[in-house]
Coordinates of C-alpha atoms in Angstrom, one line a residue:
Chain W
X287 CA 0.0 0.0 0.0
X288 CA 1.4 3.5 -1.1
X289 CA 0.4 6.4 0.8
X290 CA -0.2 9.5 -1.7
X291 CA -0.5 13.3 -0.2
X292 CA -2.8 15.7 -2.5
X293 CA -2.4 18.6 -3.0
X294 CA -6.9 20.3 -3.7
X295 CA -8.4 23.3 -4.5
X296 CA -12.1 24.0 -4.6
X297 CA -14.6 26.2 -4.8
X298 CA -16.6 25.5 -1.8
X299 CA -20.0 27.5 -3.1
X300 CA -22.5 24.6 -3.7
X301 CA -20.9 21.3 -1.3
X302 CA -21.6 20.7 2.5
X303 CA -18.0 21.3 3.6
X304 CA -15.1 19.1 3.1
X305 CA -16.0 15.9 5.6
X306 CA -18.2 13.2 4.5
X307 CA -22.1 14.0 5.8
X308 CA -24.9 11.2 5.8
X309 CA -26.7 13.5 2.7
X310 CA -23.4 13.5 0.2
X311 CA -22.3 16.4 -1.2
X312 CA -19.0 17.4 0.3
X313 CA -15.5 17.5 -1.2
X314 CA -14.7 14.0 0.4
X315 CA -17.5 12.0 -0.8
X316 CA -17.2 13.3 -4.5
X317 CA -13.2 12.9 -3.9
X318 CA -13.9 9.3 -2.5
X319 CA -16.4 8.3 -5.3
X320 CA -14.1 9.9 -8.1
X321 CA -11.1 7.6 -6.4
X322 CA -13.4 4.8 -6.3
X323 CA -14.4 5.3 -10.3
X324 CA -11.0 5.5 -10.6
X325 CA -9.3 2.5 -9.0
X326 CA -12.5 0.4 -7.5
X327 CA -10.8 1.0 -4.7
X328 CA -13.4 2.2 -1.5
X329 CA -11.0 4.7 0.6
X330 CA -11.0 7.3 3.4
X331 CA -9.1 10.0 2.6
X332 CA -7.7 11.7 5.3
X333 CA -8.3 15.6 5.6
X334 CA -5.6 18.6 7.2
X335 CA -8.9 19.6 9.1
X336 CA -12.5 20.2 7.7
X337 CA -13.6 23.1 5.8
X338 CA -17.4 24.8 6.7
X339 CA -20.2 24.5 3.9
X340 CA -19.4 27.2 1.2
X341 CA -15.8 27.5 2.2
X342 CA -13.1 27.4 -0.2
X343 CA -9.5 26.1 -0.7
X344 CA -6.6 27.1 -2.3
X345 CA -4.4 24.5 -0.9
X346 CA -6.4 21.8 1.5
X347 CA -4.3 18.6 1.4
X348 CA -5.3 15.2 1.7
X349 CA -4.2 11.8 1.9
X350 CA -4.8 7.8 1.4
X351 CA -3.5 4.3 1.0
X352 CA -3.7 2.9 -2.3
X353 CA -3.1 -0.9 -3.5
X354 CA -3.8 0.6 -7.3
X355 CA -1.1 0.0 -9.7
X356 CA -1.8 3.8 -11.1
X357 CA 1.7 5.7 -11.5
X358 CA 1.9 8.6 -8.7
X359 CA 2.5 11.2 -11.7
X360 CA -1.1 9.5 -13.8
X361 CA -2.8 10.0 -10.4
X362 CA -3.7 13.8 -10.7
X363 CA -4.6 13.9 -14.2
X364 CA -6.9 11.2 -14.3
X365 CA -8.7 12.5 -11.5
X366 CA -9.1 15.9 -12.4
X367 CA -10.4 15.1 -16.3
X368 CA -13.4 13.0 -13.7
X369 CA -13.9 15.5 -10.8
X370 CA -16.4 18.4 -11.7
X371 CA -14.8 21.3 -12.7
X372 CA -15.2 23.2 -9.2
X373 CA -12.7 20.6 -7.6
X374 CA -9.2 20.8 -9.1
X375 CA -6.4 18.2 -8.0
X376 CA -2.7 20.3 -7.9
X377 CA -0.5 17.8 -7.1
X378 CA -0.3 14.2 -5.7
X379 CA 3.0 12.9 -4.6
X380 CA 3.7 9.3 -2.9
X381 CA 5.0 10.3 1.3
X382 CA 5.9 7.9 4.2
X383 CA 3.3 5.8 5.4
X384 CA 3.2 7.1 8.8
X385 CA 2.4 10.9 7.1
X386 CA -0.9 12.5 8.1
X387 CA -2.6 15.4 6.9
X388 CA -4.1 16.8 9.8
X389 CA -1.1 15.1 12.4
X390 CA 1.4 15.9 10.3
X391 CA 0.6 19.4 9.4
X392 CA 3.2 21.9 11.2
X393 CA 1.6 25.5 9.8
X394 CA -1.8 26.4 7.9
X395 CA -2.9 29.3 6.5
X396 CA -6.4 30.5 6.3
X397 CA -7.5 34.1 3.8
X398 CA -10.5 35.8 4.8
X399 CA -11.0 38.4 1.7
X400 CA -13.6 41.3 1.5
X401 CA -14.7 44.0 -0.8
X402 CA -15.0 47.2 0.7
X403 CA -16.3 48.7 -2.4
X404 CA -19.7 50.4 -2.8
X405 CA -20.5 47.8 -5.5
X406 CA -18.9 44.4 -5.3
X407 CA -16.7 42.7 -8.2
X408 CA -18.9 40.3 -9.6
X409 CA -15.7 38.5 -10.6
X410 CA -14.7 37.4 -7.0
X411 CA -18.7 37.4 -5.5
X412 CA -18.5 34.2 -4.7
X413 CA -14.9 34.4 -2.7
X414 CA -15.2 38.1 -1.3
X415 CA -17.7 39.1 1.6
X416 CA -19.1 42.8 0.7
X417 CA -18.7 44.7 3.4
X418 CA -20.2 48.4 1.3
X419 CA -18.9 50.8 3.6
X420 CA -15.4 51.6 4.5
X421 CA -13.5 50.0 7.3
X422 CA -10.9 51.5 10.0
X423 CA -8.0 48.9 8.4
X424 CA -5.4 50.0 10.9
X425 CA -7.9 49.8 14.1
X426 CA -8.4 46.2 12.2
X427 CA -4.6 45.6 12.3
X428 CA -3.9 46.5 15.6
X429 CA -6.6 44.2 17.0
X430 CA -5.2 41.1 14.8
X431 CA -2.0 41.8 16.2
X432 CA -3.2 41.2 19.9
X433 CA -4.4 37.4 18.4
X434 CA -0.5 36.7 17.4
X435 CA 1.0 34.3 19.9
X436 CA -0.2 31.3 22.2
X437 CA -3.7 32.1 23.7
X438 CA -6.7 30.6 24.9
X439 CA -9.4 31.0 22.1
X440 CA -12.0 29.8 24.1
X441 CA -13.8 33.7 22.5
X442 CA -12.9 33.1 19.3
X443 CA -14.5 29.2 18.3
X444 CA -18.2 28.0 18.1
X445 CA -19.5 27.5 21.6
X446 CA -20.2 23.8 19.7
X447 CA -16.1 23.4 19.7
X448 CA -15.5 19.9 21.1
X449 CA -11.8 20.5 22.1
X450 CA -10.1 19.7 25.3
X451 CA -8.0 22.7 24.8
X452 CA -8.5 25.4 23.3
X453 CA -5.1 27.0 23.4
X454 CA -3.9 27.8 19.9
X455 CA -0.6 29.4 18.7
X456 CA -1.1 32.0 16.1
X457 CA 2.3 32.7 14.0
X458 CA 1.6 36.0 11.8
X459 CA -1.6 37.6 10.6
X460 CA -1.9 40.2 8.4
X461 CA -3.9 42.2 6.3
X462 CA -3.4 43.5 2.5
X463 CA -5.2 46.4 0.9
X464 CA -5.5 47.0 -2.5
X465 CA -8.4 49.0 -5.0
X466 CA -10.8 48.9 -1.7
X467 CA -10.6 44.7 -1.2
X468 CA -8.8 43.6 2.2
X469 CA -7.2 39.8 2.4
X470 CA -6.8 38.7 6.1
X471 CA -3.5 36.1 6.1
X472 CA -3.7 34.3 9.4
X473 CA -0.8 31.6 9.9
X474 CA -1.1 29.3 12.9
X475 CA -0.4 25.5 14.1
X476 CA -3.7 25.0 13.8
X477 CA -7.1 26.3 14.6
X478 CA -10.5 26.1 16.0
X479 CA -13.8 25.5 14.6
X480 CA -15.3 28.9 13.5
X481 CA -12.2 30.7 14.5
X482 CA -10.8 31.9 11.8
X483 CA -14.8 33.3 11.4
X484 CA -15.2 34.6 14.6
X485 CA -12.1 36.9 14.4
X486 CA -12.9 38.3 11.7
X487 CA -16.2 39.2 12.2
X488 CA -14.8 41.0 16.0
X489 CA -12.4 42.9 13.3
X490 CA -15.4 43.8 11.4
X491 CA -16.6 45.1 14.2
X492 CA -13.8 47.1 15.3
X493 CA -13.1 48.3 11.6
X494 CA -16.9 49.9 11.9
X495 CA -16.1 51.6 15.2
X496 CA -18.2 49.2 16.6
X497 CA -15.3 47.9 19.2
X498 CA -12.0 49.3 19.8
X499 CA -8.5 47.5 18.7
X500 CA -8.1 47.0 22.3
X501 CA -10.9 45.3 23.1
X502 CA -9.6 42.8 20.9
X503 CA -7.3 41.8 23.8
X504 CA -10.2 41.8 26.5
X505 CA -12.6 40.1 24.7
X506 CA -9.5 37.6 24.1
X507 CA -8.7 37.5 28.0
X508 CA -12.6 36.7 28.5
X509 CA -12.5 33.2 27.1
X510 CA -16.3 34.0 26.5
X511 CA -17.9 33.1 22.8
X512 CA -20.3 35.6 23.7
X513 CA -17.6 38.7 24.3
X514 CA -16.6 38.3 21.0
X515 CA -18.3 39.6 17.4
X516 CA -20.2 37.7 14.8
X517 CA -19.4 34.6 12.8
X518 CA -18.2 36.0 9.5
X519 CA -20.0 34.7 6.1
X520 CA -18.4 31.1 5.0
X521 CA -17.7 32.3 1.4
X522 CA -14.6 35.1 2.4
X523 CA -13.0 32.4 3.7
X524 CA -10.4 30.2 1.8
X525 CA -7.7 27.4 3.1
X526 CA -4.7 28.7 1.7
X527 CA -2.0 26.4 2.8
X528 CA -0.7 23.7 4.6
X529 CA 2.4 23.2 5.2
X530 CA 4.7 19.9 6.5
X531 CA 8.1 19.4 7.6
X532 CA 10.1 17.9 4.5
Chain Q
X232 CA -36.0 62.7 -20.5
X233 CA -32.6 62.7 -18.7
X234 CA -29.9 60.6 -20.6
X235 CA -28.2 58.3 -18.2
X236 CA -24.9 56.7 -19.0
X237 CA -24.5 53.3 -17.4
X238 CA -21.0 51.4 -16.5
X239 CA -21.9 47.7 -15.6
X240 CA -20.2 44.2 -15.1
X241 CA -21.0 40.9 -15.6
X242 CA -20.6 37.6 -15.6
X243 CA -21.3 36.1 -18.8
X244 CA -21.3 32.3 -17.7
X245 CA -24.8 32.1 -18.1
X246 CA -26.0 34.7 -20.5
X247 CA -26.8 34.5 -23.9
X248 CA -24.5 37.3 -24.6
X249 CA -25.3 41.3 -24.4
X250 CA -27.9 41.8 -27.1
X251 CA -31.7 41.1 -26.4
X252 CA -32.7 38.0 -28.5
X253 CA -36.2 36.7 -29.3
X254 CA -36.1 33.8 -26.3
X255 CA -34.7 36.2 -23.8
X256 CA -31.7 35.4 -21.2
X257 CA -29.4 38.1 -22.7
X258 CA -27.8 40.9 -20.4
X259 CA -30.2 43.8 -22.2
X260 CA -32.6 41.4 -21.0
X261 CA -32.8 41.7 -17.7
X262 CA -31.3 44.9 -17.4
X263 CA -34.3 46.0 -19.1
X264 CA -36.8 44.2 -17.2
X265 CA -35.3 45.4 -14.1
X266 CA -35.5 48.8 -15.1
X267 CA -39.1 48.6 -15.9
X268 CA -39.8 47.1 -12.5
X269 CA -38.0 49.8 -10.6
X270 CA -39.4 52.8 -12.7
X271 CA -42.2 51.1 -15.1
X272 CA -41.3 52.0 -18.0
X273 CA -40.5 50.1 -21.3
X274 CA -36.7 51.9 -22.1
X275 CA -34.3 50.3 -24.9
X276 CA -30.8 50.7 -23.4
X277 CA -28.3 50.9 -26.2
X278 CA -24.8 49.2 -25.7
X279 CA -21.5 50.3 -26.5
X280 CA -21.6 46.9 -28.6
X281 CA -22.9 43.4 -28.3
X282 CA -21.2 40.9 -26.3
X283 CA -21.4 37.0 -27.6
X284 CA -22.6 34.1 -25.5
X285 CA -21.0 33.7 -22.2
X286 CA -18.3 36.5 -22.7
X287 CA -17.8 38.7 -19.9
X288 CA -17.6 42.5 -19.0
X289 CA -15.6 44.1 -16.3
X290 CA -16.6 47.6 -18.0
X291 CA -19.8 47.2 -20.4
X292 CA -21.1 51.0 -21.1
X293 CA -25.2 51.5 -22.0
X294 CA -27.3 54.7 -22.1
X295 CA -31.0 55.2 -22.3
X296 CA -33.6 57.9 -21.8
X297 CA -36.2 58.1 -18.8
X298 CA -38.7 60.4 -17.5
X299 CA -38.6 58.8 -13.9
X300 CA -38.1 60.9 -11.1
X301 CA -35.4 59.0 -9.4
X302 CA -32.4 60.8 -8.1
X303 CA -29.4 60.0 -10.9
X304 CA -27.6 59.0 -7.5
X305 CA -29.5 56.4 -6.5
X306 CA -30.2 54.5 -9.5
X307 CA -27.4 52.3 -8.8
X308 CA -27.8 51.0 -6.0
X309 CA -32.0 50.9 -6.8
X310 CA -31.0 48.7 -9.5
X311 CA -28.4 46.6 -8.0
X312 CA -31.0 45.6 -5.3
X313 CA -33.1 44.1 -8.0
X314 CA -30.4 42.6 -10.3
X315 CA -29.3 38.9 -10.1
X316 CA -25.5 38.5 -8.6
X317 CA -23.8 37.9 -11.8
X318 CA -25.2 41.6 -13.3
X319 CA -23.3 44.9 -10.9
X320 CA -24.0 47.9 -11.9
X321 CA -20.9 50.5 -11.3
X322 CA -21.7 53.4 -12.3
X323 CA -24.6 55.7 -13.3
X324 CA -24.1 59.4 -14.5
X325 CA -26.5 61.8 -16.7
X326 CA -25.1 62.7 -19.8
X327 CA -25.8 64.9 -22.8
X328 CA -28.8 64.4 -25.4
X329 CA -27.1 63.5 -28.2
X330 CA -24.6 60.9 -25.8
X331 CA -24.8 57.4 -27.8
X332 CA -22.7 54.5 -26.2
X333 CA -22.2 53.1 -29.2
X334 CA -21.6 56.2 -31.6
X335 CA -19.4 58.3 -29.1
X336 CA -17.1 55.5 -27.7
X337 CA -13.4 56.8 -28.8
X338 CA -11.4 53.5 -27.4
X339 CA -12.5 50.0 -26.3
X340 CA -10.0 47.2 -24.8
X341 CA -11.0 44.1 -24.4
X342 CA -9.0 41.5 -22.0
X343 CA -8.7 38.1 -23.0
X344 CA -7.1 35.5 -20.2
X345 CA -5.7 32.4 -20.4
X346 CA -3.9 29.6 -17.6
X347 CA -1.0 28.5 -18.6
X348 CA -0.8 25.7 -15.7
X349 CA -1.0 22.4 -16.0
X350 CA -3.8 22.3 -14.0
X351 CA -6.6 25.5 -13.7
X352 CA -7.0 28.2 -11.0
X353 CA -10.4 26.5 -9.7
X354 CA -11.3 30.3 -8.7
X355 CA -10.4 31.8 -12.2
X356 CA -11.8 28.7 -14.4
X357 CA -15.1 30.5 -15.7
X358 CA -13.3 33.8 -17.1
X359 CA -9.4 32.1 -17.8
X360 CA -9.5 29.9 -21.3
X361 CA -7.1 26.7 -20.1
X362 CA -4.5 25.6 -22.0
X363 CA -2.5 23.5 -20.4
X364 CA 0.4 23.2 -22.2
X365 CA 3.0 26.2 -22.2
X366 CA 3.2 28.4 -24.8
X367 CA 6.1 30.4 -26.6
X368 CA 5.0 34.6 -25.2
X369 CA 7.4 36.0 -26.9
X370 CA 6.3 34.8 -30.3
X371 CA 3.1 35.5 -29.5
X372 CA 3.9 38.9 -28.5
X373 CA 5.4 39.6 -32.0
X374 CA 2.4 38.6 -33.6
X375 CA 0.3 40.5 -31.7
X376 CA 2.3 43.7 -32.9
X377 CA 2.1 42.7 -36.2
X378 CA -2.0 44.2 -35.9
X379 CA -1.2 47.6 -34.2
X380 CA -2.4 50.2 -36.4
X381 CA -4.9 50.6 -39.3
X382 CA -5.3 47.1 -41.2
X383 CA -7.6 45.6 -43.4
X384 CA -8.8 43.0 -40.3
X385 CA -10.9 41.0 -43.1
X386 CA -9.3 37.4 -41.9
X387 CA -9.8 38.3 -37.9
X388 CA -13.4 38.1 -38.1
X389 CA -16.2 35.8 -38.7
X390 CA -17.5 35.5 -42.3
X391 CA -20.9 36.7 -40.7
X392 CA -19.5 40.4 -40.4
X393 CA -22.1 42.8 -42.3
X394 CA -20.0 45.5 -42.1
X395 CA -18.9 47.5 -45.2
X396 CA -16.1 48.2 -44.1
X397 CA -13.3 45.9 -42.2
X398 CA -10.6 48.6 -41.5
X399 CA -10.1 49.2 -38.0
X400 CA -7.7 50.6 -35.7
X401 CA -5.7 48.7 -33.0
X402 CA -4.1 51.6 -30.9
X403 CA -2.6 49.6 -28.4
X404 CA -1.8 45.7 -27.4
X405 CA 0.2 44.1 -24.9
X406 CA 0.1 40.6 -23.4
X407 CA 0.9 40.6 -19.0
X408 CA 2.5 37.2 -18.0
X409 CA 2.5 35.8 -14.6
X410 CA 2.5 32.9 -12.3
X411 CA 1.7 30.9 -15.9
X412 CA -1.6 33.2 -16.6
X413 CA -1.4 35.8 -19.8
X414 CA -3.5 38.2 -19.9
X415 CA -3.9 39.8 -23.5
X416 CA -4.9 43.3 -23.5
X417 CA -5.8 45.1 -27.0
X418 CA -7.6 48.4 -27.3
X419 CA -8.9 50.1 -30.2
X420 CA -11.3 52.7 -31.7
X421 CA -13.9 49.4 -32.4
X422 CA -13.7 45.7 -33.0
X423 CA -15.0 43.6 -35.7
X424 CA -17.6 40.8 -34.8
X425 CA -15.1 37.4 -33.2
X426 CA -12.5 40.0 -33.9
X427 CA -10.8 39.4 -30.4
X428 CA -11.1 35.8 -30.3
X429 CA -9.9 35.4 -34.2
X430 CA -6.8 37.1 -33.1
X431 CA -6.5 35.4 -30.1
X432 CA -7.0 31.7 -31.7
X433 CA -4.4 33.2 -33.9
X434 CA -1.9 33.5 -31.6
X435 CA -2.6 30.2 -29.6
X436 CA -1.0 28.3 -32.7
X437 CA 2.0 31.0 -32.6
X438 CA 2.5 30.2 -29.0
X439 CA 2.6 26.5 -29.7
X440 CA 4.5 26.5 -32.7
X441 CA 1.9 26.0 -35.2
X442 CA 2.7 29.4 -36.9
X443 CA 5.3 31.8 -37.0
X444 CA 4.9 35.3 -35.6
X445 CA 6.0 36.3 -38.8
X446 CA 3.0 34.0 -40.8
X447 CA 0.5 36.7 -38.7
X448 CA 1.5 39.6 -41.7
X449 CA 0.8 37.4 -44.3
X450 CA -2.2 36.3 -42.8
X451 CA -3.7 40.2 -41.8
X452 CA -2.8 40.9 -45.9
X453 CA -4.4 37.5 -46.8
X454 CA -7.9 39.5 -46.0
X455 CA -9.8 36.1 -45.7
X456 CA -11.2 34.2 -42.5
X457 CA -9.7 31.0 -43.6
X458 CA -6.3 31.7 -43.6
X459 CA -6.7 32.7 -39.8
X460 CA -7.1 30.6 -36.7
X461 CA -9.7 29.3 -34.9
X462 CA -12.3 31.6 -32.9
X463 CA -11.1 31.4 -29.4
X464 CA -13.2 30.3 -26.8
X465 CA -16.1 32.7 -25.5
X466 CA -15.0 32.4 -21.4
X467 CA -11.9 33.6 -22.0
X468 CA -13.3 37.4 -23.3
X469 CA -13.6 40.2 -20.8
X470 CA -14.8 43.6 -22.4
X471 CA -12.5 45.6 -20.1
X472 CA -13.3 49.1 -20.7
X473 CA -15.3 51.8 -22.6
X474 CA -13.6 55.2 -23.3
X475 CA -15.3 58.5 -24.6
X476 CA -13.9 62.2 -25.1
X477 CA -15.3 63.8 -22.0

């Protein structure tokens, strides 16, 4: 048995996430049935974490144990010309056996993107949350900032998180501005349910006046769901990257 | 009446191009409709030009005449409310009488994109033609400069052109590589019916070799359709922008 890492982009608009539900319709099942089409072999595929109905990827990686006699270089191109066009295989390579997406993974990045403008790009509608009015970027920045480091974020994940801990170490964050459209980077070891979400709608906040930069810290030092802002729309949001130690 | 100049984007995807058509689903379409539910009345909006099925605009320009009372400033956004996602309006100004999109445009470019990777940008994969194999830029770049000026574009359109006259001027054209994406920007005072995608098909067999960059001069003074390349595909097209004298 080979164990192959890929290497997936999606768009995330019209499936139920990334994990397998009972109703279908999520990036593993239509990954699983297009391996199984492919091979006739019935596999779990292994995810870095799950992504939330309507979010995207850039980058989510995967992995699985294969008995098929397919070359590791075929493997992406024959599934890609029999996934739908929305899910797009970037690269599959053959990694040690003991190799895990989601144990393995050392760094992710997430990209929460949103369109200031008046009038939203119709080109990126379905990636970019449209936020109309302007926002205070540098109160935004200065409140991301306090998120950088170890923490509890116990504030900042879905009071249904199921952790034992919710300590999380955030590496960098930042936040690009170009032509009136903000991208949030956010780099970490890994991350809560929702939280990625639930910062950025508290930045939202704080970007309306709403909430100060510093109460970024408090509501952080409350370990309290209910301190922080809203859950921010699913479709800003994109899995950038995952990255391993080679 | 108050003349009211329109700037408005869309995705193409699922549009049977600009121009209204007997069964409906075109972008004058719905624009219209909309425009008679906000205001009730029955207007012909006259575009800068037609758009084909399924190509897109980031900068389509239409005027029309109304006697409704509505503020020119909030026209927009009244109309955005009511239009589908794929159909944003930008931009709504009053203008002169005698102001005809078509008539008084001075300078179109039109943006056509293509992904160079051996695998598509999922996000980009509706307005980036895919060709997966690389291509030779710099060849096609020669080509491509071969058509600035005044020519005789006879073989760059489709032999269902009605036009007397198939002299037009290319003022400028330029093709912007990265990260395996080309975007080819070309503006001039007016295209020809499948002008853009002619020259575009044209310069897909340059890029791979099929033709020299030099064969594109002997092609533009052949004056006929066949000796040209294939129409590229429509998803590619972007109608980027709309220029007239202020």
């Amino acid at each position: 048995m080979r164990n192959l890492r890929v290497v997936v982009s999606y768009d995330g608009t019209r499936y139920y996430g990334f994990q397998t539900q009972p109703g279908g319709n999520t990036i593993q099942d239509v990954i699983q049935d297009t391996i199984k089409k492919l091979s006739g072999e019935e596999v779990h595929i292994i995810g870095s974490g799950r992504t939330d109905a309507g979010v995207h990827a850039r980058g989510q990686v995967f992995n699985f144990h294969t008995a098929a006699a397919i070359p590791v270089e075929r493997w992406a191109i024959a599934l890609n010309t029999r996934l739908p066009t929305d899910i797009v295989i970037r690269s599959v390579d053959e990694v040690e056996p003991e190799f895990h997406s989601s144990y393995s993974a050392k760094r992710k990045t997430y990209r929460y993107s949103i369109d200031m403008n008046k009038f939203p790009d119709v080109f990126e509608r379905r990636y970019r949350f449209h936020h109309p009015t302007p926002l205070c970027v540098d109160g935004m920045r200065k409140g991301l900032a306090a998120l950088v480091g170890t923490h509890d974020f116990s504030s900042f994940t879905s009071r249904r998180s199921t952790k034992t801990t919710h300590i999380r170490t955030v590496f960098e964050a930042r936040i690009d501005e170009q032509d009136g459209k903000l991208d949030l980077f956010i780099s970490g070891g890994g991350f809560l349910y929702n939280m990625v979400r639930v910062i950025t709608g508290t930045l939202l906040l704080v970007g309306e006046g709403k909430l100060t930069a510093d109460d970024v810290s408090v509501i952080l030092e409350a370990r309290d769901r209910s301190a922080a802002g809203p859950t921010a729309m699913a479709h800003g949001l994109n899995l950038w990257e995952v990255e391993y130690l080679e």
